[in-house]
GROMACS .gro file of C-alpha atoms in nm:
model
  248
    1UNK     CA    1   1.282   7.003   0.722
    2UNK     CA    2   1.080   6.789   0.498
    3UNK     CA    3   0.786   6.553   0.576
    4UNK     CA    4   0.573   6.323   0.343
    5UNK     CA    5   0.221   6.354   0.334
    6UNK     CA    6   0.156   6.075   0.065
    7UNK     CA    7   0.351   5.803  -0.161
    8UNK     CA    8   0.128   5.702  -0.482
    9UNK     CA    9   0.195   5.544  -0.797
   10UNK     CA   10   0.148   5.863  -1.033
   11UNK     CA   11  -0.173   5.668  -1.161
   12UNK     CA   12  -0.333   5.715  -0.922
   13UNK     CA   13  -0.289   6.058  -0.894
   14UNK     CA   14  -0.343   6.171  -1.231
   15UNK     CA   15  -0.619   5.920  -1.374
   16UNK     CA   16  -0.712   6.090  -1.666
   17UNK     CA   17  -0.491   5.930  -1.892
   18UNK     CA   18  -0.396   6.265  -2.161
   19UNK     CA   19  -0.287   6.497  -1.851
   20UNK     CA   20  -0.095   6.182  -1.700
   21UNK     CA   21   0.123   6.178  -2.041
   22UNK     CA   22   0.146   6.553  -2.036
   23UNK     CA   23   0.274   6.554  -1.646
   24UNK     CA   24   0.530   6.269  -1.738
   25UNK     CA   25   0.658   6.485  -2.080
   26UNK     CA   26   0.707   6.782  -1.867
   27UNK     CA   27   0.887   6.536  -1.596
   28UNK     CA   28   1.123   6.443  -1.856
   29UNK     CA   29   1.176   6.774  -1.974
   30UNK     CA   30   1.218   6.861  -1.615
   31UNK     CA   31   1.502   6.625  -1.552
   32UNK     CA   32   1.687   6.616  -1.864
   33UNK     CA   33   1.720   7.028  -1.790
   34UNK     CA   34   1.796   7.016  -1.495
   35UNK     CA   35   1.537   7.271  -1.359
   36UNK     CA   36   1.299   7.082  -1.115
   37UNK     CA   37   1.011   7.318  -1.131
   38UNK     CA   38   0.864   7.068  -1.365
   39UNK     CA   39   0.456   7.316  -1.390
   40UNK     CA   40   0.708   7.551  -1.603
   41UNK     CA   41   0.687   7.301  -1.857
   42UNK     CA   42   0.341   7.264  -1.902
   43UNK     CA   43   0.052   7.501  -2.128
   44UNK     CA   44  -0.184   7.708  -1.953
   45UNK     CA   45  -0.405   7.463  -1.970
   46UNK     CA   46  -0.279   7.207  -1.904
   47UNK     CA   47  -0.169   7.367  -1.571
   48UNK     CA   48  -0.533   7.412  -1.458
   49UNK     CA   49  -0.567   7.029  -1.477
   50UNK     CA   50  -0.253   6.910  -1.345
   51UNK     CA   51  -0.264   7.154  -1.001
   52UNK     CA   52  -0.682   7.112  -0.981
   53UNK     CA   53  -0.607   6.784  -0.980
   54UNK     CA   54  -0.303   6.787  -0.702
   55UNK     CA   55  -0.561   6.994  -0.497
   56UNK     CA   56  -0.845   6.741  -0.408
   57UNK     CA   57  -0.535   6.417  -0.346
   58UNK     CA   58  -0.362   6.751  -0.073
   59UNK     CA   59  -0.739   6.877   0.078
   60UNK     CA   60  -0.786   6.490   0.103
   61UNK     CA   61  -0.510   6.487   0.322
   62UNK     CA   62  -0.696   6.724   0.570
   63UNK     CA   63  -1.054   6.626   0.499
   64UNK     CA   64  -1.187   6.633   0.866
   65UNK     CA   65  -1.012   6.941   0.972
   66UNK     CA   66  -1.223   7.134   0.675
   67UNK     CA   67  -1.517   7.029   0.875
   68UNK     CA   68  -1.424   7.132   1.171
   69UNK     CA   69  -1.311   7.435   1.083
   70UNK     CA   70  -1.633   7.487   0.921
   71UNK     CA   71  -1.844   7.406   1.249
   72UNK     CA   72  -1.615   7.638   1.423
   73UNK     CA   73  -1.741   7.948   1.328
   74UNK     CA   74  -2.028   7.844   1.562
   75UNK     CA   75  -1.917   7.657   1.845
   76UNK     CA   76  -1.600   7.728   2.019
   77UNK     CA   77  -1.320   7.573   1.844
   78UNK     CA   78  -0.938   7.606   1.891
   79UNK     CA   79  -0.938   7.557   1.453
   80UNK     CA   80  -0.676   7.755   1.255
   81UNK     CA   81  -0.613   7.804   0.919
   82UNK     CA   82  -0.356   7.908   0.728
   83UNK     CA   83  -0.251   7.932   0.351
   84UNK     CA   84  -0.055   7.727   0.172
   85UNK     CA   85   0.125   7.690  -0.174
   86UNK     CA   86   0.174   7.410  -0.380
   87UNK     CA   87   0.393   7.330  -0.682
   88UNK     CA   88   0.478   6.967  -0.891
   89UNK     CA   89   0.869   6.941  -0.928
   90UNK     CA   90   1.076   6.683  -1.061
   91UNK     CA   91   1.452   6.600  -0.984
   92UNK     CA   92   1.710   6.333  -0.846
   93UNK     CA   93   1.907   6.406  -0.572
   94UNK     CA   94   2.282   6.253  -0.581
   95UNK     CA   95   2.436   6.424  -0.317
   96UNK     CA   96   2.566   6.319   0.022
   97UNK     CA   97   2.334   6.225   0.288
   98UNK     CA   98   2.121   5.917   0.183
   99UNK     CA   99   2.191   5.791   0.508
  100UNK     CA  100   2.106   5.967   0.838
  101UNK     CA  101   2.390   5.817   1.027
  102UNK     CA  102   2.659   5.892   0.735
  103UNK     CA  103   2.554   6.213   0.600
  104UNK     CA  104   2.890   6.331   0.494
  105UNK     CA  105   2.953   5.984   0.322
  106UNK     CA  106   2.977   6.031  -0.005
  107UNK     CA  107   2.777   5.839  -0.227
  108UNK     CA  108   2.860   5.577  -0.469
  109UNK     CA  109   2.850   5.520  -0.855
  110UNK     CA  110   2.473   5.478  -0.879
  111UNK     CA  111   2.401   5.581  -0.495
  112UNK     CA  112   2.148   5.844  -0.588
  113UNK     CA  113   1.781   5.873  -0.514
  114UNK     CA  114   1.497   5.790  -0.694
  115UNK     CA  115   1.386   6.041  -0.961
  116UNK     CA  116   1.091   6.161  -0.817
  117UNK     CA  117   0.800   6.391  -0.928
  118UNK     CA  118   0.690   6.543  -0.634
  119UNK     CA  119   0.356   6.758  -0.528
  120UNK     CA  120   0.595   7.026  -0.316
  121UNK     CA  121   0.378   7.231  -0.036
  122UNK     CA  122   0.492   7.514   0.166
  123UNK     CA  123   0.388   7.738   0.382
  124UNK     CA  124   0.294   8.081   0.223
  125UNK     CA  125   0.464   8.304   0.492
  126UNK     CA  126   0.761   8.104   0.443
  127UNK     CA  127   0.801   8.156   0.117
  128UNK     CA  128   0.741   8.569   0.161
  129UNK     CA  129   1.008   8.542   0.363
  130UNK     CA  130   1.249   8.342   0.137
  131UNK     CA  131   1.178   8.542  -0.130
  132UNK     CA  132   1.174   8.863   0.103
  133UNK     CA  133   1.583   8.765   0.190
  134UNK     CA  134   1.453   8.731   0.623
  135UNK     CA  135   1.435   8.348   0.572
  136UNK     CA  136   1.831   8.222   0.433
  137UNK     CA  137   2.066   7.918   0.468
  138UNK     CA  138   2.215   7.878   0.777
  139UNK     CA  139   2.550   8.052   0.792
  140UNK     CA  140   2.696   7.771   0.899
  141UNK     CA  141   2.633   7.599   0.606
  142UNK     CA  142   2.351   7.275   0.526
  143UNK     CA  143   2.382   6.963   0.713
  144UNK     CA  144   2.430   6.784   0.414
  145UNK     CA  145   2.457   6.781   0.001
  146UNK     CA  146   2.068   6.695   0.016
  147UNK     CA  147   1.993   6.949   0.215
  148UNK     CA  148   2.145   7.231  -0.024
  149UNK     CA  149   1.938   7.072  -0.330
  150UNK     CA  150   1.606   7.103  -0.067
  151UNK     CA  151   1.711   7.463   0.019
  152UNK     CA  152   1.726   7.520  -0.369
  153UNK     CA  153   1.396   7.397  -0.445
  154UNK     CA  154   1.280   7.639  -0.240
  155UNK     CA  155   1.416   7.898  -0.285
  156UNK     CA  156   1.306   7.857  -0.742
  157UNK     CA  157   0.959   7.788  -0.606
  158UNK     CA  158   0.984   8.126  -0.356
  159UNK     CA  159   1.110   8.321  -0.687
  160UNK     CA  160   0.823   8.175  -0.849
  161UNK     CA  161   0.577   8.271  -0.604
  162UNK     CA  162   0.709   8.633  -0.598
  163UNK     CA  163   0.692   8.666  -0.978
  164UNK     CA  164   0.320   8.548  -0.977
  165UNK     CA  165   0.254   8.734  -0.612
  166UNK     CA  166   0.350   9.071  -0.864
  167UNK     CA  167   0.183   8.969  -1.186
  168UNK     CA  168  -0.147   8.926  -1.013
  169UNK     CA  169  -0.101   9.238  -0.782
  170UNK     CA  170   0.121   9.492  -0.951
  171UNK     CA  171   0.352   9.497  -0.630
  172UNK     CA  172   0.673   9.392  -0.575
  173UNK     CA  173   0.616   9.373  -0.180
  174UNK     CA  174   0.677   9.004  -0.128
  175UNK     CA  175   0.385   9.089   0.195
  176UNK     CA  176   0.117   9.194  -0.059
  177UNK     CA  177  -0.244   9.042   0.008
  178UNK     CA  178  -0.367   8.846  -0.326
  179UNK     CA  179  -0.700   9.067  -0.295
  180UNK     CA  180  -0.986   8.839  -0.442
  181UNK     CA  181  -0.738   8.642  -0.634
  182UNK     CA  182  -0.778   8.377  -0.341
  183UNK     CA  183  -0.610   8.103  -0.564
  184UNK     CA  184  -0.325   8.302  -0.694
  185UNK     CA  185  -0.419   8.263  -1.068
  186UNK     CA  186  -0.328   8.465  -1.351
  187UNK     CA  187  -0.650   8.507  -1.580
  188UNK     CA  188  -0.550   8.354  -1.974
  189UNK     CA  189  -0.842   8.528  -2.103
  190UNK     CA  190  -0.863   8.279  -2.336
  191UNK     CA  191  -1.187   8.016  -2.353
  192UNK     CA  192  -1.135   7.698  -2.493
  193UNK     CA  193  -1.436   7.480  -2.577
  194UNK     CA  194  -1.464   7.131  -2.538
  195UNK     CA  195  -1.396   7.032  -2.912
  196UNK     CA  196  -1.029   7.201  -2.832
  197UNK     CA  197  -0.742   6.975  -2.770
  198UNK     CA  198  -0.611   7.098  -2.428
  199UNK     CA  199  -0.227   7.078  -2.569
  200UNK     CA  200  -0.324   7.317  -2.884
  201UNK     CA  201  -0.432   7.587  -2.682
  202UNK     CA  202  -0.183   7.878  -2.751
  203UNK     CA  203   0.002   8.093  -2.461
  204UNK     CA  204  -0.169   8.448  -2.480
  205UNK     CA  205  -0.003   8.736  -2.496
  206UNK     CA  206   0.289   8.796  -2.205
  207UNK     CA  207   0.218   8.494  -2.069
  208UNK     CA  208   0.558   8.274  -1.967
  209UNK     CA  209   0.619   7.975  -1.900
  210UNK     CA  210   0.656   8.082  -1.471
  211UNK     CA  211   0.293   8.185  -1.479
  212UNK     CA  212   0.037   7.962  -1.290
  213UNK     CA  213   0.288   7.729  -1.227
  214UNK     CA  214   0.143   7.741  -0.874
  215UNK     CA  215  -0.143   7.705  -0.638
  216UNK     CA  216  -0.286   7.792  -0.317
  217UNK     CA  217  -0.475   7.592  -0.065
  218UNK     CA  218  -0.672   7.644   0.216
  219UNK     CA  219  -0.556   7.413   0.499
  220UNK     CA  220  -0.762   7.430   0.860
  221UNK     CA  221  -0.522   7.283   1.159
  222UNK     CA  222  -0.667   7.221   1.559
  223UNK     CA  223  -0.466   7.432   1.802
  224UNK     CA  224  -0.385   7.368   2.127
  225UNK     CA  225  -0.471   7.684   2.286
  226UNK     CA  226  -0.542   8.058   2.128
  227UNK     CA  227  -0.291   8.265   2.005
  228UNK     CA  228  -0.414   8.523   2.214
  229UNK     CA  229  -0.367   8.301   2.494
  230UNK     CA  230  -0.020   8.208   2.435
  231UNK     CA  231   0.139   8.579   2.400
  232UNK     CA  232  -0.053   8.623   2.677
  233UNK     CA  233   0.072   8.394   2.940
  234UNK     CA  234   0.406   8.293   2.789
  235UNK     CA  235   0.500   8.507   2.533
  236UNK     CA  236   0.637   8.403   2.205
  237UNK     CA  237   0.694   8.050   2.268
  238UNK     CA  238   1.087   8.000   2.167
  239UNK     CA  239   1.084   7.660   2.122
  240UNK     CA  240   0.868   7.683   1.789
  241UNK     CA  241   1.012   7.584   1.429
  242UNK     CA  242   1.197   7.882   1.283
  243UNK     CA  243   1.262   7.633   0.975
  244UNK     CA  244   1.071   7.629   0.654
  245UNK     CA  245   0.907   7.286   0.615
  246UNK     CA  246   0.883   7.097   0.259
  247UNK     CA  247   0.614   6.863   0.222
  248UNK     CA  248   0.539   6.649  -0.059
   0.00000   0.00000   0.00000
């Protein structure tokens, strides 16, 4: 499934006018490959910004639940947390099922959608299990051509997560805790002082293009009841979402 959190005019995101230009050359880069993991296009540094900047418009999104959450560890709260993961991508989907009611129409010279760069946020336990191999497309196939180029996304920005998950831990189990690397980051080991342009810093050593090209976040919920609660009185309630979710 996918849900939108937010529409805004990229200005608004990204109001600092030098990393605006940079995040709209690595767009274009983006769609004129054909690989919609647009961070992979950016430098280091300019990474930093761009996702720093991504994560106060997403905690924004969830501003009084971080209070809460906060107050709960003194009153008695049904507050959860969990983590998530956030990437930028940029693509334009032209595949069958622009419209709910027709989604095995296909579409028209022109019929595609909007080319889009998107602030993409999953679940972190979905994507250890996408990139694990327990989460897959159904094997019935997707409900329509859009929903293959979703599942896609995905699954580059579960390969991604995996490849940084290793680099910053040294494991290759997709179920690895990030130890004190709470945001996921790969260190550059590099210091850049403010006379440096933020485009003519220079990739250190074994550093690719896949690193950083993500970010955790934090994000409290409200629960109805306790987990402990649930298993307890109903067992594992069957009518919950199996599904990954996409936001953006």
């Amino acid at each position: 499934e996918k849900r939108t959190l937010f529409v805004k005019p990229i200005a608004e995101v990204f109001r600092n006018e030098y990393i605006l230009a940079r995040v709209l050359e690595a767009a274009e880069k983006a769609a004129a490959s054909k690989n919609p993991m647009l961070m992979t296009m950016l430098t280091p540094e300019d990474k930093w910004h761009v996702l720093n900047t991504c994560t106060n418009h997403i905690s924004s999104c969830f501003a009084p639940y971080h209070v809460f959450f906060n107050e709960a560890r003194r009153t008695k709260s049904y507050y959860k947390s969990a983590w998530y993961c956030f990437t930028l991508t940029c693509a334009q989907t032209e595949a069958e099922g622009r419209w709910f009611i027709t989604p095995y129409h296909p579409v028209g010279i022109g019929d595609v959608g909007a080319l889009r760069i998107r602030i993409v946020l999953v679940n972190e336990q979905e994507l250890r299990e996408v990139a694990a191999g327990i989460v897959e497309a159904p094997t019935g196939g997707m409900f329509n051509g859009r929903h293959i180029c979703r599942w896609q996304v995905v699954q580059l920005f579960a390969e991604l997560f995996a490849r940084q998950l290793n680099k910053v831990t040294g494991s290759v189990d997709c179920e690895q805790d990030w130890g004190k690397n709470l945001c996921g980051r790969l260190s550059t080991k590099k210091k850049f002082g403010s006379a440096n342009r933020i485009a003519d810093a220079v990739s250190p050593p074994g550093y690719d293009p896949e690193d950083n090209a993500l970010l955790r976040i934090h994000i409290p919920f409200p629960s109805s009841s306790s987990r402990a609660e649930v298993e307890n009185s109903h067992g594992e309630d069957e009518n919950v979402s199996k599904d990954v979710v996409l936001f953006e």
